[in-house]
Structures are given as structure tokens and as C-alpha cells.
Short mmCIF file of N, CA, C and O in Angstrom, two decimals:
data_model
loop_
_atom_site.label_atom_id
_atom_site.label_comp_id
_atom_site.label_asym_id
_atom_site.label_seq_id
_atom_site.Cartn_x
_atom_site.Cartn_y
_atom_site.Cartn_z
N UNK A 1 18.93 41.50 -26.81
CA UNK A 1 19.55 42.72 -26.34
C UNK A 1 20.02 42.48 -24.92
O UNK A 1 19.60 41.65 -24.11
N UNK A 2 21.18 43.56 -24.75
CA UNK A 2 21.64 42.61 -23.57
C UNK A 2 21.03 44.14 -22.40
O UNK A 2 19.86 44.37 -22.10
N UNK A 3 21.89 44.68 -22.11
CA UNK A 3 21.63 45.96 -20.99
C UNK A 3 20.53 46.45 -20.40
O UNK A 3 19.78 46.85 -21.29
N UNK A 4 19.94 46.65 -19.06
CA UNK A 4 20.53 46.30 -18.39
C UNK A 4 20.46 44.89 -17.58
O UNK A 4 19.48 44.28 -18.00
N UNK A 5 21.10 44.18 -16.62
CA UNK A 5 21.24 43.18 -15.84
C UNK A 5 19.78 42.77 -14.91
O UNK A 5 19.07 41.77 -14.83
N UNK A 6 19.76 44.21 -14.24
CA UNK A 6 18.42 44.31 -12.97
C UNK A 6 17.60 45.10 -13.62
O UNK A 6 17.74 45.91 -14.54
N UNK A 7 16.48 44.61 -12.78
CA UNK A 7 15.17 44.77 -13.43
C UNK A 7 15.15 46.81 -12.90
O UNK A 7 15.61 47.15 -11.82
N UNK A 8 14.80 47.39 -13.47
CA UNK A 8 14.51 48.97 -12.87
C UNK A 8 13.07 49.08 -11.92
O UNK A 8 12.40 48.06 -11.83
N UNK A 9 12.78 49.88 -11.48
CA UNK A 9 12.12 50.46 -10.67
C UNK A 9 11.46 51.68 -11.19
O UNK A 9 12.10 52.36 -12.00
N UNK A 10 10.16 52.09 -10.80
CA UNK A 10 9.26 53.19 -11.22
C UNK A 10 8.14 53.44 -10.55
O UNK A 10 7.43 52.45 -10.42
N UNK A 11 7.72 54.48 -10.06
CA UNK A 11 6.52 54.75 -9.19
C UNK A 11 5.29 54.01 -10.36
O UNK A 11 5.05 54.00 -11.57
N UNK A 12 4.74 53.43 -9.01
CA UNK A 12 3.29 52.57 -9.66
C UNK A 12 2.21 53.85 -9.78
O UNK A 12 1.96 54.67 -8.90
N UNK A 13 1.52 53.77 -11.44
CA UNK A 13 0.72 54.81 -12.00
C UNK A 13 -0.96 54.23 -11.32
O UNK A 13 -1.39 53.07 -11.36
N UNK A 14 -1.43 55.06 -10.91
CA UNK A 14 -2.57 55.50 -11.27
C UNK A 14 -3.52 54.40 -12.39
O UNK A 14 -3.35 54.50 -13.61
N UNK A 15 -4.48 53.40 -11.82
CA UNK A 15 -4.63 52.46 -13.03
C UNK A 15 -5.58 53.75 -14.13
O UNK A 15 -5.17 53.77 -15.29
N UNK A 16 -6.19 54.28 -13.96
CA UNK A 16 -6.58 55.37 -15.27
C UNK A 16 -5.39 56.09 -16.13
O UNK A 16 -5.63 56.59 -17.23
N UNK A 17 -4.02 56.12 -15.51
CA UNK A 17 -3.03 55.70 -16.34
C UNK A 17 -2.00 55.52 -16.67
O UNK A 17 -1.09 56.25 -17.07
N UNK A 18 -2.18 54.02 -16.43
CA UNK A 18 -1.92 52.77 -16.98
C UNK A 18 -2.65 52.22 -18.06
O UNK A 18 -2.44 51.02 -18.26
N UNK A 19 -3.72 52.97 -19.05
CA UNK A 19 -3.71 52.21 -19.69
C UNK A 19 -3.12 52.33 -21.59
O UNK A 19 -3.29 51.57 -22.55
N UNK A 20 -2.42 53.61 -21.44
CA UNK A 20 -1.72 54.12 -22.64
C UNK A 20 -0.02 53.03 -22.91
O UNK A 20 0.53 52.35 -23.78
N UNK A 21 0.22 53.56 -21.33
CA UNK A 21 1.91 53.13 -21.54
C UNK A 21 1.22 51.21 -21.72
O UNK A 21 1.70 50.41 -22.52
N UNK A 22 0.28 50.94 -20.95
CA UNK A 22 -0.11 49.35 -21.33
C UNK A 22 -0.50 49.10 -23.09
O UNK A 22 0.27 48.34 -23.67
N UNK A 23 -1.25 49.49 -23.63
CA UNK A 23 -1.77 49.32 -24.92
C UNK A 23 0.32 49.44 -25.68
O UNK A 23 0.95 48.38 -25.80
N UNK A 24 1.15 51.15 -26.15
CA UNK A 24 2.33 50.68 -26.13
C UNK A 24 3.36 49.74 -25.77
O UNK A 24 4.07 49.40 -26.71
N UNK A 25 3.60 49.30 -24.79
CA UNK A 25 4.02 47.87 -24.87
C UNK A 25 3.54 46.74 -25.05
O UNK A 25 4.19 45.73 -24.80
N UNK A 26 2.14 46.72 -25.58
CA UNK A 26 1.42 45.30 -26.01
C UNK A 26 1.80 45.90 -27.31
O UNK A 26 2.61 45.16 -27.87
N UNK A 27 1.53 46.94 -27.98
CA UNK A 27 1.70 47.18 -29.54
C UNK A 27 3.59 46.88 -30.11
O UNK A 27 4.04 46.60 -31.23
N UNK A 28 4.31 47.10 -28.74
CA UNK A 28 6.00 47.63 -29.12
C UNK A 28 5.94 45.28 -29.15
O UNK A 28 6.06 44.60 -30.17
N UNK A 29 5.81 44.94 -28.27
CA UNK A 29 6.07 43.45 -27.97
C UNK A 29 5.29 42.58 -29.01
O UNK A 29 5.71 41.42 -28.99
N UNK A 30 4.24 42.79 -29.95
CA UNK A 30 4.37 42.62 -31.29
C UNK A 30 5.31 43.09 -32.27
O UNK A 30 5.80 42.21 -32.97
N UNK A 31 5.55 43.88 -32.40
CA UNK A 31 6.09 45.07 -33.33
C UNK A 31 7.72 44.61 -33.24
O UNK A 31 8.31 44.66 -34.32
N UNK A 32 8.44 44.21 -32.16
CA UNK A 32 9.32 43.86 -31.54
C UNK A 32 9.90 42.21 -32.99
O UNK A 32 10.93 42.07 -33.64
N UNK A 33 8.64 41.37 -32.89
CA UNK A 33 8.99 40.60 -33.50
C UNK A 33 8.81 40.43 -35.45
O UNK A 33 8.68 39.37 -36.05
N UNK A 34 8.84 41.61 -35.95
CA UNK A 34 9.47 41.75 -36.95
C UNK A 34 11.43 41.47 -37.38
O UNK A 34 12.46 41.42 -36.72
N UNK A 35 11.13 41.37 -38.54
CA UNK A 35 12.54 41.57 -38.80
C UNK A 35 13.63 43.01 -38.43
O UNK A 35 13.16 44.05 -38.89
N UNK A 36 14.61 43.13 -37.87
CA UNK A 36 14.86 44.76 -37.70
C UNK A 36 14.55 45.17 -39.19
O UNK A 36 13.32 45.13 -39.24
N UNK A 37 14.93 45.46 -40.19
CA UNK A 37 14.93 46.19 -40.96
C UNK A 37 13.45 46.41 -41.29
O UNK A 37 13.04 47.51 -41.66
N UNK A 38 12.78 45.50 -41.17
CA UNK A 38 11.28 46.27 -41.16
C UNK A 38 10.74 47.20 -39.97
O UNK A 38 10.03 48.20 -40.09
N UNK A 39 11.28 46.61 -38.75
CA UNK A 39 10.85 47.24 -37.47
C UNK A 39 11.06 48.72 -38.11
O UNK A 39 10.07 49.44 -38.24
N UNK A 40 12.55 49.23 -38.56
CA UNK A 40 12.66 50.49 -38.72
C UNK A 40 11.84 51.16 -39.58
O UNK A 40 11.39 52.25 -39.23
N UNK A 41 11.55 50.65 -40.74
CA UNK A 41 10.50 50.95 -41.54
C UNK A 41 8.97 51.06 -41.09
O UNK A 41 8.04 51.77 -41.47
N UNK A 42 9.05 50.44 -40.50
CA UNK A 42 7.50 50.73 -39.45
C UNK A 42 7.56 52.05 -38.42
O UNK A 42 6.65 52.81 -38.09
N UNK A 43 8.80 52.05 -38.07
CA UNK A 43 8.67 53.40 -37.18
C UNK A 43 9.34 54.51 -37.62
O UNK A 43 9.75 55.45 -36.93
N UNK A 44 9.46 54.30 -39.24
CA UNK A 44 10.00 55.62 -39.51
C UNK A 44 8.47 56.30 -40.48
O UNK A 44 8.11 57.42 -40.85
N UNK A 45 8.11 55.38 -40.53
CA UNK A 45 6.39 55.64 -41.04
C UNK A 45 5.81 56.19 -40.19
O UNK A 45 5.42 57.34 -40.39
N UNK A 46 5.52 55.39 -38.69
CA UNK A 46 4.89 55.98 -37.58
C UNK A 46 6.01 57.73 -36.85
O UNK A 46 5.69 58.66 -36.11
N UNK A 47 6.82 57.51 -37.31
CA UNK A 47 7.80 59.22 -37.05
C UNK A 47 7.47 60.36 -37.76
O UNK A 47 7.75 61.48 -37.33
N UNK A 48 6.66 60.09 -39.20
CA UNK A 48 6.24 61.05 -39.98
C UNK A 48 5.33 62.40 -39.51
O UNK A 48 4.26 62.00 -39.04
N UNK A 49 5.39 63.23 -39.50
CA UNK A 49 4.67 64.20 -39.06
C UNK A 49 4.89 64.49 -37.99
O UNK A 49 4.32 65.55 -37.72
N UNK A 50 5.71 63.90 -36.80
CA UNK A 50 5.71 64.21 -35.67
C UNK A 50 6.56 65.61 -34.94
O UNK A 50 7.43 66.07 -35.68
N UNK A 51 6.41 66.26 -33.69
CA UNK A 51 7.38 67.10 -33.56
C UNK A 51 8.40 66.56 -32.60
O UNK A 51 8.32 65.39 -32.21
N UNK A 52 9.38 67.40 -32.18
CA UNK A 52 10.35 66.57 -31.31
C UNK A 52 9.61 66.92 -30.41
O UNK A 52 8.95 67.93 -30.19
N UNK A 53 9.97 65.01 -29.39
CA UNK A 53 9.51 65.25 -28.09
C UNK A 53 10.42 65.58 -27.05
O UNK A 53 11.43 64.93 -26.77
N UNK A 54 9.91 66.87 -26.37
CA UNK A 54 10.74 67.26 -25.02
C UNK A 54 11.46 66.29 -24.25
O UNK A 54 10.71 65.35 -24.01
N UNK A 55 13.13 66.06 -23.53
CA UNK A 55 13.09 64.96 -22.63
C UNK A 55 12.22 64.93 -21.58
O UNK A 55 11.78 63.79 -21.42
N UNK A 56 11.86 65.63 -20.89
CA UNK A 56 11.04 65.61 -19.86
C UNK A 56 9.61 64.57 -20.34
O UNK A 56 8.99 64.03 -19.43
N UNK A 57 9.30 64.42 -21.34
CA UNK A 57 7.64 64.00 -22.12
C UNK A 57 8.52 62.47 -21.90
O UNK A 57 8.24 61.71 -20.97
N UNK A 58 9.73 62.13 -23.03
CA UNK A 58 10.31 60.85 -23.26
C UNK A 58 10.71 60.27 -21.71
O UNK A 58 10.40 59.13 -21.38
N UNK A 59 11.29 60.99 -21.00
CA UNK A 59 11.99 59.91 -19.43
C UNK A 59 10.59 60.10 -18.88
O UNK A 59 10.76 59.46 -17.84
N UNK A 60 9.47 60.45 -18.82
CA UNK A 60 7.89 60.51 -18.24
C UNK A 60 7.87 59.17 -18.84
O UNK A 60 8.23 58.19 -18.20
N UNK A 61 7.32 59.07 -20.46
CA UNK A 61 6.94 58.08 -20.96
C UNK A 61 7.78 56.27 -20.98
O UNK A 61 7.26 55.17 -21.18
N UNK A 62 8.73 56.52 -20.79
CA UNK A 62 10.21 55.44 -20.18
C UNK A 62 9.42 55.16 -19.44
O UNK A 62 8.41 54.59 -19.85
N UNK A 63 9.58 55.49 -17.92
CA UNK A 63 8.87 55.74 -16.53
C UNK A 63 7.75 54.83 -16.59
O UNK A 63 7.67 53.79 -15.92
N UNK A 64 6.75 55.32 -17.54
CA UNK A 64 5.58 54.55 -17.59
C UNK A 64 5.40 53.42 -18.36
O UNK A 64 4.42 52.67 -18.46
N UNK A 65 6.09 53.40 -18.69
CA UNK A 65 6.02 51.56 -20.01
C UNK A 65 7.11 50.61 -19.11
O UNK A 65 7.15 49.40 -19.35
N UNK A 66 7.95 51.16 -18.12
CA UNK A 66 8.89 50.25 -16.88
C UNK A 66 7.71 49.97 -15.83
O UNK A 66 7.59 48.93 -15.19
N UNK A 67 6.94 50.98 -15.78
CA UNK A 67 6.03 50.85 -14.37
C UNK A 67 5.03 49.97 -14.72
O UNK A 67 4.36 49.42 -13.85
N UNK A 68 4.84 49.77 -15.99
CA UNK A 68 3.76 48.86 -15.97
C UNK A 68 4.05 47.29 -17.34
O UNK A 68 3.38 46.38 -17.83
N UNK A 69 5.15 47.70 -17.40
CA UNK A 69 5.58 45.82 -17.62
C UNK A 69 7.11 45.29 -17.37
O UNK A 69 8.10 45.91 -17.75
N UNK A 70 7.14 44.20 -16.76
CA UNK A 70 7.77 43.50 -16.12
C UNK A 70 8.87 43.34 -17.11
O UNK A 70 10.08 43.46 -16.92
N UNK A 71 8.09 42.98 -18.49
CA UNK A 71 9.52 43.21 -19.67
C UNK A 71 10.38 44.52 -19.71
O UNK A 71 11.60 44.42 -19.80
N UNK A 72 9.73 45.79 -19.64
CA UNK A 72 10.16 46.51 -20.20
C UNK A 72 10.82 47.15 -19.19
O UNK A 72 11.49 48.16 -19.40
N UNK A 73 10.68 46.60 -17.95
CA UNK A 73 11.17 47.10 -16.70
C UNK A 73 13.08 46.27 -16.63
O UNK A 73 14.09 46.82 -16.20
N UNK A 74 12.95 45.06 -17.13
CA UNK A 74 14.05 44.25 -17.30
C UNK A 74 14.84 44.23 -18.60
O UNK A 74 15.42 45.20 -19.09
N UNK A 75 14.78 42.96 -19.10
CA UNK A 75 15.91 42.84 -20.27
C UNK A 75 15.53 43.62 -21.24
O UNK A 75 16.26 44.37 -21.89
N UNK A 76 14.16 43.43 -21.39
CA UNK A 76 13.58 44.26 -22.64
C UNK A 76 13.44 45.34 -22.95
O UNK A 76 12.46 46.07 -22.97
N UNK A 77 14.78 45.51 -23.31
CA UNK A 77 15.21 46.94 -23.84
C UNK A 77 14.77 47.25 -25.25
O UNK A 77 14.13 48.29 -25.39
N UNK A 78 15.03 46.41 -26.45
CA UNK A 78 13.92 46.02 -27.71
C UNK A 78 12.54 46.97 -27.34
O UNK A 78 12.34 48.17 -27.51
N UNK A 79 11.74 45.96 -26.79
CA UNK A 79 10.20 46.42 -25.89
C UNK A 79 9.99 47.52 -25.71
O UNK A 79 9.13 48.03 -26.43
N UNK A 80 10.75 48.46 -24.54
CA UNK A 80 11.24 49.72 -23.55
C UNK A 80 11.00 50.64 -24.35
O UNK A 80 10.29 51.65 -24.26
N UNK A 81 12.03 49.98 -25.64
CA UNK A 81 12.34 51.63 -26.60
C UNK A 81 11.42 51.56 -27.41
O UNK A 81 11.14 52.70 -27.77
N UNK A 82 10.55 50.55 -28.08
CA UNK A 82 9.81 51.41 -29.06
C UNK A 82 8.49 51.41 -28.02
O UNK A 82 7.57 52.18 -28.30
N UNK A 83 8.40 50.74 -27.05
CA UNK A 83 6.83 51.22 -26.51
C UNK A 83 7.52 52.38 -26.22
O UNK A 83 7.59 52.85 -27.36
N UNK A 84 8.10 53.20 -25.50
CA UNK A 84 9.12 54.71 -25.56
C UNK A 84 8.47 55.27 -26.59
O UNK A 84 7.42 55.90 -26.41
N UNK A 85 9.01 55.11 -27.75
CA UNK A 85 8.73 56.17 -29.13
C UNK A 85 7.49 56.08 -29.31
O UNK A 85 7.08 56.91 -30.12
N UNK A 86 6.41 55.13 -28.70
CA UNK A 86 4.82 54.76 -29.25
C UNK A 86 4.49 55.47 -29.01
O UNK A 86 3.97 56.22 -29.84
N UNK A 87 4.58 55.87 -27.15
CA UNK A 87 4.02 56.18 -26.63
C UNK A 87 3.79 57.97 -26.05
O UNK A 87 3.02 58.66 -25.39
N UNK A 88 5.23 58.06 -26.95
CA UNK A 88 5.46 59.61 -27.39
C UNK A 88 4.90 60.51 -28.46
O UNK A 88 4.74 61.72 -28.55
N UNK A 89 4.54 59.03 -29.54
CA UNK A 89 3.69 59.18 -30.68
C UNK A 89 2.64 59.56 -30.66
O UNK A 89 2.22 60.39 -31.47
N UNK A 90 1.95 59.04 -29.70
CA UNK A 90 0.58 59.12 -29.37
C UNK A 90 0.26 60.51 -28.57
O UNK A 90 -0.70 60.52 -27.81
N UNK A 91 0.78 61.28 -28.69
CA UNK A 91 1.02 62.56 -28.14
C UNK A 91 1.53 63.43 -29.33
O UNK A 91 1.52 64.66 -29.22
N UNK A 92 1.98 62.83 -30.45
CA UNK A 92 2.08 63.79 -31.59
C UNK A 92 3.70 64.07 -31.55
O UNK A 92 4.12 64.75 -32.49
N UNK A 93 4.52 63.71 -30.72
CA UNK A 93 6.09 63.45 -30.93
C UNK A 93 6.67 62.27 -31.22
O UNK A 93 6.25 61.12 -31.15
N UNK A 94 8.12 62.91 -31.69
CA UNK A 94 8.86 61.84 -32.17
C UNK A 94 10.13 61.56 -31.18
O UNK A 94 10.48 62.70 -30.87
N UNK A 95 11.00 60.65 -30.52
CA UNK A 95 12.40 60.30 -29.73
C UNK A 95 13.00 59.80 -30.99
O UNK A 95 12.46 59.36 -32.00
N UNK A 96 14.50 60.01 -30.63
CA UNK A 96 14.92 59.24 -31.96
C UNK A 96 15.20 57.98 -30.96
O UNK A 96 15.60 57.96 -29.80
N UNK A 97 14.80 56.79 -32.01
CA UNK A 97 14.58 55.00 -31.48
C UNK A 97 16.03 54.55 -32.14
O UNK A 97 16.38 54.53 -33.32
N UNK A 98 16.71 54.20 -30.98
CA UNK A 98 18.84 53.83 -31.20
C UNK A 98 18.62 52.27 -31.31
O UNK A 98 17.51 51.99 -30.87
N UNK A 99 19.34 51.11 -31.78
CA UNK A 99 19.64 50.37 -31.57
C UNK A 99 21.12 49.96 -31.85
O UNK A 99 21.67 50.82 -32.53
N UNK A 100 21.90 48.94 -31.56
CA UNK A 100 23.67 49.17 -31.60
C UNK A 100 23.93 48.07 -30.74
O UNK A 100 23.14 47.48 -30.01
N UNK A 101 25.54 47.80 -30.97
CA UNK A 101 26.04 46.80 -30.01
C UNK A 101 27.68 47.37 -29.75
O UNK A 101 28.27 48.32 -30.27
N UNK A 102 27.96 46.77 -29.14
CA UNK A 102 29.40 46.93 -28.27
C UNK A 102 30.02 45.60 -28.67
O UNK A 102 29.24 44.66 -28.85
N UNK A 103 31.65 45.35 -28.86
CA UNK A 103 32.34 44.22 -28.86
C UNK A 103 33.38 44.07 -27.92
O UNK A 103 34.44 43.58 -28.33
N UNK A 104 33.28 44.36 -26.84
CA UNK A 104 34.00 44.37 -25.97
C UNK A 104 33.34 44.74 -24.32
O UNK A 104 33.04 45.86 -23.89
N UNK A 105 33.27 43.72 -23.76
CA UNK A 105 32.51 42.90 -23.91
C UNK A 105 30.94 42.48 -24.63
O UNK A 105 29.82 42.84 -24.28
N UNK A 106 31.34 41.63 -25.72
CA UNK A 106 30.01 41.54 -27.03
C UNK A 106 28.75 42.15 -25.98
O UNK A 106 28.61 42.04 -24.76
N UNK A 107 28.05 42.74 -26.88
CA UNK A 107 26.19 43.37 -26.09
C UNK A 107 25.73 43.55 -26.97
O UNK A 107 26.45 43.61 -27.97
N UNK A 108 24.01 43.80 -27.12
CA UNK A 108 23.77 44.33 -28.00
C UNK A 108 22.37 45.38 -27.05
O UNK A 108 21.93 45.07 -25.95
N UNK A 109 22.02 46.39 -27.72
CA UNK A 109 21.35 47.26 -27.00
C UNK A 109 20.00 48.12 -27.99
O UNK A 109 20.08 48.37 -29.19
N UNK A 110 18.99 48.40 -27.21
CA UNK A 110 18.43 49.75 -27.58
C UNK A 110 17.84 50.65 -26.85
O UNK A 110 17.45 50.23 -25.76
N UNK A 111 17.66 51.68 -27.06
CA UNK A 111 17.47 52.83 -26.49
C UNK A 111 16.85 54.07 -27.46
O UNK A 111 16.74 54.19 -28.68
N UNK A 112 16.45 55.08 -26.09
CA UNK A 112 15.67 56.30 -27.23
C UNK A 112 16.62 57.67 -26.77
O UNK A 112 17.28 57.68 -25.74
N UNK A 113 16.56 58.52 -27.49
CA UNK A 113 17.60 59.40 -27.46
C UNK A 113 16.76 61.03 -27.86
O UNK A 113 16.00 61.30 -28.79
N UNK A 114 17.32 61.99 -26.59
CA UNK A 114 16.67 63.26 -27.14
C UNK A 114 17.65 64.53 -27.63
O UNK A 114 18.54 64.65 -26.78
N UNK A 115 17.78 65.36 -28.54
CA UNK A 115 19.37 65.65 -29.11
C UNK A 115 20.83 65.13 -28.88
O UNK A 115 21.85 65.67 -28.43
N UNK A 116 20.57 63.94 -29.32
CA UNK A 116 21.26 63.07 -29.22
C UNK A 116 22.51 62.72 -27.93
O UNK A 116 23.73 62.60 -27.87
N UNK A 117 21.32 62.64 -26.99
CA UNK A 117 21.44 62.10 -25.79
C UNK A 117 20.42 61.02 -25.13
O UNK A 117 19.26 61.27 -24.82
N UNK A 118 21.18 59.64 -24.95
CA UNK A 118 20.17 59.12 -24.17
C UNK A 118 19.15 59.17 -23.51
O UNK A 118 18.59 59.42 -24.57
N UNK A 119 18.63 59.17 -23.05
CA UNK A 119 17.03 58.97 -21.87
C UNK A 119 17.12 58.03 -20.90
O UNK A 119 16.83 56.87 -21.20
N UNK A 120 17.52 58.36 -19.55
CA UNK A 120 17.47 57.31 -18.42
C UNK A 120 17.83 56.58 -18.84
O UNK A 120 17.12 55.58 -18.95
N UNK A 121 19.51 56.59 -19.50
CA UNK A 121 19.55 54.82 -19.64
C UNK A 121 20.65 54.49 -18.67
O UNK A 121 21.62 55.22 -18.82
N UNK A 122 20.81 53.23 -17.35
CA UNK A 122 21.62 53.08 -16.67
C UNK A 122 23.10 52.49 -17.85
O UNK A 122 22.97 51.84 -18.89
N UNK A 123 24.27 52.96 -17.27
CA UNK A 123 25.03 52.60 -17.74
C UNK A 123 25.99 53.42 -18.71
O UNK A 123 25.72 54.62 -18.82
N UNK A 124 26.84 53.05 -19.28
CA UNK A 124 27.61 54.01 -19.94
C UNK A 124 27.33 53.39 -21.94
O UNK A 124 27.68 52.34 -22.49
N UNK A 125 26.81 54.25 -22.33
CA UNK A 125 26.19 53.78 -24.12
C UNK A 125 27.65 54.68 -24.86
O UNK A 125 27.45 55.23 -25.94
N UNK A 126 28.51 54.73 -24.47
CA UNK A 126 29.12 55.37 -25.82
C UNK A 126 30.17 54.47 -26.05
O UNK A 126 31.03 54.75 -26.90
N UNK A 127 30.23 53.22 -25.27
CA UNK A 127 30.81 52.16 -26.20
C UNK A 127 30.24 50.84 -27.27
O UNK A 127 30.67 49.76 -27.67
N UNK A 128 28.60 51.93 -27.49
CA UNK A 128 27.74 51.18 -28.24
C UNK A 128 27.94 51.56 -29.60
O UNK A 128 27.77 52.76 -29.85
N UNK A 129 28.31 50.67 -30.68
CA UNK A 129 27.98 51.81 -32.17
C UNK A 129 26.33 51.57 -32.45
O UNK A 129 25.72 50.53 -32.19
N UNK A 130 25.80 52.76 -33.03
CA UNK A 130 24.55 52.90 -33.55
C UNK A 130 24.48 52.04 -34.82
O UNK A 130 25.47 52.26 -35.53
N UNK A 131 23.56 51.07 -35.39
CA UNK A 131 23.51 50.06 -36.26
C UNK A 131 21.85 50.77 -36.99
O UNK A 131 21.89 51.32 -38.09
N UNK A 132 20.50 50.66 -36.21
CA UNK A 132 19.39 51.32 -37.17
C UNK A 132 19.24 52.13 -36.07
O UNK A 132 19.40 51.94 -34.87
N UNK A 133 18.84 53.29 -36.87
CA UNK A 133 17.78 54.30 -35.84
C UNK A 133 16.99 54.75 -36.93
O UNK A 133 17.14 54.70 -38.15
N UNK A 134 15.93 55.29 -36.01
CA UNK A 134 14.40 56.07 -36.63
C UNK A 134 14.86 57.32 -35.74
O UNK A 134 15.04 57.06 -34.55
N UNK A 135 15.12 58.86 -36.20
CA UNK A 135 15.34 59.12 -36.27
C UNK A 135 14.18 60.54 -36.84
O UNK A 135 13.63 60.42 -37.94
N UNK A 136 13.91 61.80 -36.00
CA UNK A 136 13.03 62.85 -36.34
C UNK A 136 13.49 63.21 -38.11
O UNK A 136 14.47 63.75 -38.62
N UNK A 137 11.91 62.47 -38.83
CA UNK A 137 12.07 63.22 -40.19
C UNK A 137 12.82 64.12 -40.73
O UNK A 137 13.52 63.94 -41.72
N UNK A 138 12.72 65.22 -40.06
CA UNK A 138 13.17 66.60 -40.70
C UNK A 138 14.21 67.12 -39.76
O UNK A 138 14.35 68.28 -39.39
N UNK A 139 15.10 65.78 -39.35
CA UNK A 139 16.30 66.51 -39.17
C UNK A 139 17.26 66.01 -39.71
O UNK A 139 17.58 64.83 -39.65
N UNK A 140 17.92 67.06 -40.40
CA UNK A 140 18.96 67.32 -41.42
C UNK A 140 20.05 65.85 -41.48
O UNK A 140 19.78 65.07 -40.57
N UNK A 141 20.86 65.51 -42.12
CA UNK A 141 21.22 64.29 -42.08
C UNK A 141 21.41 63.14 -41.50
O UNK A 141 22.37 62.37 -41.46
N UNK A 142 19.98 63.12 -40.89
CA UNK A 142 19.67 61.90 -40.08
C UNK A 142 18.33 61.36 -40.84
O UNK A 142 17.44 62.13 -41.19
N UNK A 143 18.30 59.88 -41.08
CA UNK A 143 16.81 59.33 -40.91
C UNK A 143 17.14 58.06 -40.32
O UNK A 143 16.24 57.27 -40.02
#
């Protein structure tokens, strides 16, 4: 995945917690190395039951999976977004989890999205097409 270039920035948490958004990106940076088409299948399993999560809950939870790994703070946008949706999970919500690329200049990207709007993502995404997303269960022609 390509976007973005520089590494981001985030107020350093509190090590009591640090250790949620830590456990989500050790779980997303396994999870990461599936095949995509299973990845989605894994997190459209883990999306089941959930309610939508507020943006305010999702750019919190961003925030905290950048503040406390060096991947997810940089290239690892892959990483970012589903420790993102984990870690929203674990709170009983769902983000919808984007992945997509651009051909001009070639990229490829992911990201989490709240009525279908990004979440803190630097840069301009609407010359990305959407390729898999996980996507809130029970909304109407989306999975």
C-alpha cells in the first residue's frame, strides 16, 4: 500500500492505554498477512453484530494504533485500518474497512470510513476506486 509518504504524528497515550490500541495492531499485523479475500471474510465475521461507530470513537481509535506503532504511524496503512476497525470492535462498533488503488499515478491504499467519509486520512482518496470493503452488516446495499 502506498499513502501516506511521512510517518504521522499523535499525542503519546498514557501506558494504561496503550495497551488495547497495542494488542489491535499486533492482532491487525497478523491478520494483515492473509490473502485479501480472506482478510475480508475475517472482518466481515468480526463486523457482525456490531453498531456504527461514531467518527469521533474511529479518528480517537486511528490516533491510538499511530501513537503506538511505528507501522501504523507510516506506510502501514494495511495495519492502520484494520487495527482501526479492531479496535472499534472491541467497543462493540463497526467503521466500514476501504481498500482501493488509483492509476494515475499507480497507488494502492486502505483506509476506514464513517458514512462514507474517510477518517483522518491525509491526502485526497477520491481518486482511489474501492476494490474490498467490510462494510456495517445491516446497511442496505453494502457488504
Amino acid at each position: 500500500m502506498t499513502t501516506p509518504a511521512v510517518a504521522e504524528e499523535a499525542p503519546r497515550l498514557p501506558l494504561r492505554r496503550q495497551i488495547a490500541p497495542r494488542c489491535a495492531a499486533g492482532a491487525a499485523r497478523l491478520l494483515i498477512r492473509l490473502p485479501p479475500a480472506r482478510l475480508q471474510r475475517v472482518l466481515r465475521v468480526l463486523s457482525k453484530g456490531s453498531r456504527p461507530a461514531p467518527h469521533t470513537q474511529v479518528a480517537r481509535a486511528r490516533r491510538s494504533v499511530v501513537s503506538v506503532s511505528t507501522r501504523c504511524a507510516g506506510l502501514g496503512c494495511l495495519q492502520r485500518s484494520v487495527a482501526t476497525v479492531l479496535l472499534c470492535r472491541a467497543k462493540g462498533t463497526w467503521a466500514d474497512w476501504c481498500t482501493g488503488f488509483r492509476t494515475q499515478p499507480f497507488g494502492a491504499h486502505a483506509w476506514v470510513e464513517v458514512d462514507g467519509r474517510p477518517v483522518d486520512e491525509p491526502g485526497e482518496l477520491s481518486m482511489f476506486r474501492t476494490v474490498l470493503a467490510v462494510r456495517r452488516p445491516d446497511r442496505k446495499g453494502h457488504s
